[in-house]
């Protein structure tokens, strides 16, 4: 027993000595390092490496299916994505939600060969995924698998694309889930603001702003899903991209085996996109939510597209306005203390006009002041050229973040597919990079004057009417209320 106690004491003493030694050496190291520490402005950073596209193949099957292959053997994984020329913007007004249901139930409803449960079990056993969805401007179907399971999982992926059955019970489940979302859609004031702001910019009936309602959900049938699928899901209306640990020659054979006999649709044509125009050329609008202690504010107007030659300069303007060190953060949040969050940016889209949008969250009693401060910063960037320091910071931020577009081969492949899908040149991003580097302070002022329209700004506030003092009538003589009551809502959905 005495020996055990003695050994225990020795162990404790040894640990104390070791800890003291580590503390002393760390302290000495810190003292030695302190005089050599440099201010961040003195740091010399290596120039950004030149970005090069990884090697890839592009080919087209006889049935019109466009295929991109990009090998990446870093991990034993293979990922694939198909872009389908479709989208919710093409669904009928009376059946809003149809595209989303088609995209969801296409996967959850099983295939002609495998029930939903069988499909799920086969994928779970291999830690693999097959997913489908349809968004605003495109449909997607994707898979992910270990290299050793590629053939099996790719076969299931092809089944889901080619022979979905759209099981009625899965459609019923999807409808129940969507109705639950409708019932909760007024719970978040930011969600209310973004939803209603799009309606103010594009119009309530616009496919870029309309919302799914109980009535439109009830109008959608399984036959509608089948018709929507049959209208758009054809090989000559798709782009397939695969990246990962595979042999391109074998992958070609696998693609041919699974998709080569899929008949093209000779009658398919690029869909006629809905026209876009500004629904409002100004005005102040308000959604009263008495329970709120702060206001969600959005201001802006109709914007433009990525292929506008001035987009690089507009993006530099974005960097001047936004983020830590940006004008909006420095002025509205740091100096005036008006905002919890604040932002403002030109937000384009690929094939239809996006928006210029600014906003944030502020105290109820600071709402009017916050809106006026946003307006003042928009006019300021039009009236005064940005400083050399602001310009350098904005361009460096944009160019330094550029490399993150190419962190993985999958990101690069996704870019290539998106550009082909929307008809952009494959080197679009590199043209953009060069144009950003060439942007001047005069360019930033010019695009601010040309594209920002203070006189056409639409203002939306979601907040507590009684707490907003001074009132919104200080912004405009007429303030238009917006009713966000959910049509035909169930009792628990009322707001």
XYZ file of C-alpha atoms in Angstrom:
495
model
C 0.000 0.000 0.000
C 2.820 2.410 0.920
C 4.494 1.641 -2.398
C 1.321 2.492 -4.318
C 0.996 5.829 -2.483
C 4.651 6.648 -3.164
C 4.290 5.837 -6.869
C 1.143 7.941 -7.007
C 2.944 10.936 -5.529
C 5.761 10.536 -8.043
C 3.237 10.557 -10.868
C 1.611 13.744 -9.556
C 4.990 15.471 -9.173
C 5.983 14.421 -12.697
C 2.766 15.845 -14.142
C 3.260 19.143 -12.266
C 6.827 19.489 -13.571
C 5.777 18.681 -17.124
C 2.936 21.228 -17.017
C 5.226 23.911 -15.619
C 7.774 23.223 -18.361
C 5.111 23.518 -21.082
C 3.785 26.744 -19.548
C 7.251 28.242 -19.328
C 8.232 27.327 -22.883
C 4.905 28.614 -24.239
C 5.379 31.887 -22.347
C 8.940 32.250 -23.620
C 7.838 31.475 -27.151
C 5.104 34.121 -26.933
C 7.600 36.701 -25.685
C 9.979 35.834 -28.473
C 7.266 35.938 -31.118
C 5.623 39.195 -30.045
C 8.244 41.631 -31.408
C 8.065 39.913 -34.830
C 4.278 40.053 -35.168
C 3.134 42.210 -38.072
C 0.069 44.300 -38.586
C -2.296 42.716 -41.104
C -1.671 45.593 -43.529
C 2.014 44.587 -43.675
C 1.380 40.989 -44.631
C 2.595 40.021 -48.088
C 0.171 37.613 -49.723
C 1.013 35.452 -52.668
C -0.817 36.382 -55.885
C -3.948 34.409 -56.647
C -3.235 31.316 -58.712
C -4.493 31.202 -62.255
C -7.715 29.214 -62.424
C -7.880 26.480 -65.028
C -10.764 24.242 -65.902
C -10.199 20.566 -65.102
C -10.151 18.201 -68.051
C -13.619 17.156 -69.126
C -15.499 15.565 -72.022
C -18.680 16.721 -73.676
C -20.644 14.636 -76.157
C -24.209 14.197 -77.368
C -26.030 10.876 -77.737
C -27.956 10.271 -80.982
C -31.197 10.870 -79.060
C -30.036 14.399 -78.155
C -28.935 13.841 -74.544
C -26.018 16.201 -73.804
C -23.398 14.617 -71.530
C -20.485 16.078 -69.559
C -17.919 13.779 -67.923
C -15.246 14.963 -65.482
C -13.023 12.403 -63.741
C -11.906 13.073 -60.159
C -10.183 10.202 -58.362
C -9.532 11.930 -55.040
C -12.384 10.033 -53.329
C -14.176 6.785 -54.281
C -17.384 8.674 -55.063
C -19.399 9.451 -58.180
C -22.002 12.217 -58.429
C -24.298 13.050 -61.300
C -26.899 15.696 -62.089
C -29.363 16.104 -64.922
C -30.813 19.493 -65.833
C -34.224 19.350 -67.479
C -35.683 22.245 -69.478
C -38.787 22.818 -67.398
C -39.787 24.790 -64.324
C -42.646 25.997 -62.168
C -42.860 29.145 -64.296
C -44.405 26.939 -67.005
C -47.240 25.503 -64.892
C -50.848 26.760 -65.254
C -51.959 29.597 -62.982
C -54.824 27.514 -61.582
C -52.468 24.668 -60.672
C -49.588 26.446 -58.966
C -47.570 23.756 -57.217
C -47.876 21.222 -60.047
C -44.196 21.371 -61.025
C -43.058 20.990 -57.424
C -45.316 17.979 -56.926
C -44.039 16.420 -60.146
C -40.439 16.841 -59.060
C -41.044 15.451 -55.571
C -43.324 12.496 -56.349
C -41.176 11.467 -59.303
C -38.690 10.208 -56.697
C -40.904 9.340 -53.722
C -43.512 7.532 -55.841
C -41.236 4.716 -57.017
C -40.697 3.293 -60.507
C -42.235 0.602 -62.679
C -39.608 -1.873 -61.421
C -39.307 -0.833 -57.787
C -41.819 0.369 -55.199
C -40.933 3.422 -53.122
C -39.905 1.235 -50.175
C -37.770 -1.036 -52.356
C -36.076 1.942 -53.943
C -35.348 3.514 -50.559
C -34.004 0.255 -49.136
C -31.677 -0.396 -52.086
C -30.227 3.090 -51.824
C -29.906 3.036 -48.024
C -28.032 -0.271 -48.136
C -25.403 1.392 -50.312
C -25.380 4.792 -48.535
C -26.408 6.234 -51.906
C -28.835 8.950 -52.982
C -31.173 9.604 -55.884
C -33.125 12.863 -55.716
C -35.393 14.848 -58.026
C -36.953 18.307 -57.902
C -38.359 21.039 -60.108
C -37.670 24.667 -59.261
C -38.631 27.951 -60.821
C -36.558 27.707 -64.011
C -35.304 24.113 -64.233
C -35.763 20.537 -63.151
C -32.996 18.435 -61.620
C -32.375 14.754 -61.023
C -29.238 13.706 -59.192
C -27.442 10.689 -57.762
C -24.490 10.028 -55.485
C -22.829 6.662 -54.941
C -19.632 4.904 -53.976
C -17.606 3.933 -57.019
C -18.173 0.234 -56.332
C -21.956 0.748 -56.418
C -22.031 2.991 -59.483
C -23.620 0.546 -61.896
C -26.479 -0.358 -59.543
C -27.211 3.199 -58.382
C -26.940 4.622 -61.893
C -29.500 2.039 -62.994
C -31.896 3.197 -60.263
C -31.239 6.808 -61.245
C -32.157 5.983 -64.847
C -35.327 4.226 -63.667
C -36.461 7.283 -61.730
C -35.839 9.497 -64.768
C -37.407 7.192 -67.326
C -40.196 5.254 -65.600
C -41.638 6.992 -62.527
C -45.163 5.886 -61.566
C -46.222 8.866 -59.412
C -47.974 6.777 -56.765
C -51.229 8.408 -55.652
C -50.538 7.923 -51.939
C -47.219 9.763 -52.285
C -48.936 12.642 -54.067
C -51.497 12.784 -51.251
C -48.663 12.905 -48.703
C -46.886 15.662 -50.633
C -50.118 17.679 -50.756
C -50.548 17.351 -46.992
C -46.983 18.578 -46.439
C -47.435 21.551 -48.776
C -50.717 22.511 -47.098
C -48.895 22.457 -43.775
C -46.376 24.899 -45.241
C -49.174 27.160 -46.475
C -50.672 27.215 -42.983
C -47.328 28.329 -41.502
C -46.224 30.764 -44.182
C -47.050 33.879 -42.158
C -45.058 32.765 -39.115
C -41.824 34.460 -40.226
C -41.937 38.197 -41.055
C -38.917 37.903 -43.356
C -40.728 35.224 -45.366
C -43.764 37.487 -45.613
C -41.584 40.359 -46.780
C -39.741 38.418 -49.498
C -42.949 36.775 -50.774
C -44.984 39.981 -50.927
C -42.102 42.034 -52.303
C -41.805 39.721 -55.325
C -45.525 40.257 -55.966
C -45.047 44.014 -55.831
C -42.179 43.849 -58.324
C -43.410 41.202 -60.769
C -47.179 41.181 -60.162
C -49.382 38.736 -58.240
C -50.095 36.597 -61.302
C -46.477 36.469 -62.488
C -44.905 32.982 -62.410
C -41.954 34.630 -60.658
C -44.142 35.748 -57.743
C -47.316 33.686 -57.470
C -47.766 31.407 -54.480
C -49.202 27.966 -53.915
C -52.640 28.080 -52.294
C -55.010 25.464 -50.882
C -57.201 25.868 -53.970
C -54.339 25.328 -56.445
C -53.124 22.284 -54.506
C -56.594 20.746 -54.660
C -56.648 21.265 -58.442
C -53.570 19.059 -59.007
C -54.192 15.400 -59.858
C -51.948 12.426 -60.564
C -52.873 12.743 -64.253
C -51.546 16.324 -64.190
C -48.202 15.058 -62.898
C -48.013 12.463 -65.663
C -48.826 15.046 -68.336
C -46.281 17.525 -66.982
C -43.635 14.813 -66.879
C -44.444 13.610 -70.396
C -44.277 17.147 -71.747
C -40.729 17.915 -70.609
C -38.818 14.753 -69.688
C -37.153 13.717 -72.928
C -33.457 13.038 -73.629
C -33.206 15.900 -76.127
C -34.414 18.256 -73.388
C -31.741 17.360 -70.841
C -28.097 17.866 -69.879
C -26.398 15.110 -67.853
C -23.178 15.801 -65.954
C -21.161 13.213 -64.015
C -18.079 13.838 -61.870
C -16.012 11.502 -59.730
C -14.071 8.284 -59.522
C -14.847 6.522 -62.784
C -13.310 5.558 -66.098
C -14.737 7.730 -68.873
C -14.782 4.933 -71.433
C -16.738 2.634 -69.114
C -19.003 5.519 -68.100
C -19.853 6.176 -71.728
C -20.887 2.548 -72.106
C -23.014 2.712 -68.963
C -24.765 5.875 -70.156
C -25.400 4.323 -73.535
C -26.829 1.189 -71.913
C -29.212 3.114 -69.656
C -30.221 6.021 -71.883
C -29.254 5.144 -75.458
C -32.607 3.563 -76.347
C -34.656 6.411 -74.878
C -36.509 7.939 -77.815
C -36.123 11.656 -78.476
C -39.163 13.898 -78.876
C -38.837 15.551 -82.300
C -41.645 18.021 -81.524
C -40.165 19.459 -78.364
C -39.261 23.128 -78.536
C -37.707 25.599 -76.166
C -40.588 26.882 -74.025
C -41.869 30.388 -74.496
C -40.903 32.206 -71.327
C -43.394 34.520 -69.647
C -42.819 38.213 -70.233
C -41.641 40.342 -67.342
C -42.516 43.958 -66.603
C -42.578 46.084 -63.472
C -45.882 45.744 -61.630
C -45.281 48.936 -59.629
C -43.147 51.968 -60.417
C -42.897 53.099 -56.822
C -45.094 53.309 -53.717
C -45.014 52.422 -50.041
C -46.715 49.211 -48.905
C -47.311 47.791 -45.452
C -48.156 44.447 -43.834
C -49.427 44.910 -40.303
C -48.224 42.285 -37.838
C -49.161 43.575 -34.353
C -47.124 40.924 -32.529
C -43.786 42.181 -33.896
C -41.282 44.330 -32.020
C -39.220 45.151 -35.109
C -39.770 45.850 -38.800
C -38.628 43.876 -41.831
C -37.956 46.339 -44.640
C -37.391 45.785 -48.358
C -36.961 48.453 -51.019
C -36.104 48.062 -54.685
C -37.260 47.703 -58.259
C -37.017 45.476 -61.330
C -33.441 44.606 -62.296
C -31.604 42.784 -65.089
C -29.743 39.679 -66.282
C -26.284 38.179 -65.908
C -25.502 38.635 -69.583
C -25.706 42.428 -69.327
C -22.198 43.734 -70.188
C -22.424 46.007 -67.135
C -22.976 43.130 -64.691
C -19.290 43.048 -63.557
C -19.371 46.757 -62.664
C -22.733 46.282 -60.934
C -21.230 43.479 -58.883
C -18.374 45.745 -57.825
C -21.048 48.255 -56.796
C -22.593 45.453 -54.688
C -19.301 44.994 -52.867
C -19.047 48.725 -52.166
C -22.457 48.634 -50.515
C -22.374 45.315 -48.682
C -20.590 43.308 -46.028
C -18.173 44.283 -43.280
C -16.543 47.481 -44.404
C -19.338 48.203 -46.885
C -21.188 51.511 -46.855
C -24.503 50.133 -45.627
C -22.944 48.262 -42.712
C -20.666 51.148 -41.751
C -23.324 53.838 -41.999
C -26.651 52.259 -41.015
C -25.468 49.705 -38.510
C -22.191 50.936 -37.073
C -22.562 54.734 -37.172
C -26.335 55.285 -36.919
C -27.204 52.078 -35.054
C -30.348 51.593 -37.127
C -30.080 48.002 -38.260
C -29.693 44.497 -36.938
C -28.911 43.480 -40.505
C -28.679 45.542 -43.670
C -27.908 44.817 -47.324
C -28.390 46.128 -50.843
C -27.480 44.494 -54.129
C -28.168 44.185 -57.831
C -29.470 40.618 -58.140
C -29.709 39.447 -61.778
C -31.083 36.207 -63.265
C -29.948 34.129 -66.230
C -32.881 34.530 -68.603
C -35.271 37.059 -67.073
C -34.855 40.316 -65.131
C -33.969 39.992 -61.475
C -34.259 42.779 -58.935
C -32.351 45.530 -57.268
C -33.165 44.977 -53.633
C -32.073 46.544 -50.349
C -33.320 46.173 -46.830
C -32.871 44.647 -43.427
C -34.371 44.516 -39.956
C -34.676 47.507 -37.641
C -36.467 48.708 -34.500
C -40.086 49.667 -34.964
C -39.405 53.241 -33.899
C -36.479 53.505 -36.341
C -38.335 52.200 -39.408
C -38.821 55.514 -41.229
C -35.283 56.635 -40.438
C -33.923 53.310 -41.694
C -35.761 53.599 -45.023
C -34.572 57.181 -45.506
C -30.996 56.131 -44.719
C -31.160 53.380 -47.348
C -32.475 55.842 -49.905
C -29.710 58.292 -49.022
C -27.000 55.703 -49.621
C -28.447 54.835 -53.032
C -28.425 58.500 -54.047
C -24.942 58.953 -52.591
C -23.396 56.206 -54.718
C -24.968 57.855 -57.759
C -23.789 61.349 -56.880
C -20.250 60.659 -55.655
C -17.595 58.431 -57.141
C -16.360 55.708 -54.838
C -12.942 56.327 -53.346
C -9.840 54.547 -54.584
C -9.760 52.601 -51.301
C -13.394 51.504 -51.653
C -12.863 50.490 -55.262
C -9.745 48.470 -54.458
C -11.460 46.752 -51.541
C -14.547 45.910 -53.616
C -12.564 44.550 -56.547
C -10.222 42.555 -54.318
C -13.180 41.061 -52.446
C -14.815 40.047 -55.716
C -11.674 38.636 -57.317
C -10.464 36.879 -54.162
C -13.802 35.139 -53.757
C -13.723 34.152 -57.429
C -11.548 31.103 -56.686
C -14.293 29.634 -54.519
C -16.343 29.068 -57.673
C -13.837 26.341 -58.520
C -13.150 24.658 -55.185
C -14.178 21.248 -56.486
C -14.530 19.681 -59.937
C -18.242 19.315 -59.159
C -18.639 23.077 -58.822
C -16.855 23.634 -62.108
C -18.992 21.047 -63.883
C -22.154 22.617 -62.478
C -21.091 25.979 -63.921
C -20.505 24.517 -67.368
C -23.908 22.840 -67.346
C -25.708 25.960 -66.159
C -24.126 28.063 -68.884
C -25.141 25.602 -71.596
C -28.633 25.308 -70.123
C -29.177 29.075 -70.356
C -27.227 29.595 -73.583
C -24.195 31.355 -72.068
C -20.630 30.915 -73.364
C -18.545 28.318 -71.488
C -15.965 30.972 -70.555
C -18.562 33.424 -69.223
C -17.112 33.407 -65.708
C -13.612 34.183 -66.974
C -14.892 37.066 -69.089
C -16.594 38.334 -65.949
C -13.334 38.028 -63.993
C -11.448 40.149 -66.528
C -14.216 42.754 -66.621
C -14.196 43.080 -62.819
C -10.438 43.641 -62.851
C -10.897 46.401 -65.442
C -13.711 48.198 -63.576
C -13.035 51.837 -62.626
C -14.610 54.252 -60.159
C -16.226 55.993 -63.123
C -17.781 52.668 -64.193
C -19.294 52.148 -60.753
C -20.825 55.626 -60.739
C -22.076 55.227 -64.301
C -23.904 51.931 -63.622
C -25.295 53.334 -60.366
C -26.741 56.278 -62.275
C -28.016 54.146 -65.147
C -29.493 51.142 -63.333
C -30.545 52.344 -59.868
C -33.879 54.172 -60.016
C -34.655 56.003 -56.750
C -37.790 57.460 -58.306
C -39.157 53.965 -59.031
C -38.316 52.326 -55.723
C -41.003 50.174 -54.163
C -40.940 50.129 -50.348
C -42.410 47.302 -48.271
C -42.540 47.223 -44.470
C -43.702 44.261 -42.406
C -44.173 45.409 -38.824
C -46.321 46.635 -35.955
C -48.311 49.612 -37.175
C -48.916 51.131 -33.734
C -45.204 50.890 -32.807
C -43.874 52.489 -35.993
C -43.420 56.108 -34.960
C -43.051 58.371 -36.791
C -45.593 56.755 -39.138
C -44.899 55.546 -42.669
C -46.853 58.497 -44.047
C -43.627 60.441 -43.608
C -42.323 58.390 -46.542
C -45.384 58.847 -48.763
C -48.813 60.431 -48.483
C -50.405 57.124 -49.424
C -49.395 53.880 -47.712
C -51.068 50.823 -49.242
C -51.930 48.011 -46.815
C -51.429 44.396 -47.907
C -53.690 41.644 -46.600
C -51.764 38.380 -46.133
C -54.712 36.355 -44.829
C -54.453 32.868 -46.307
C -57.330 32.259 -48.767
C -59.696 29.413 -47.861
C -57.497 28.762 -44.857
C -58.229 26.080 -42.332
C -58.891 27.317 -38.775
C -55.322 26.815 -37.587
C -53.952 28.592 -40.661
C -55.554 31.983 -39.988
C -53.137 34.831 -39.350
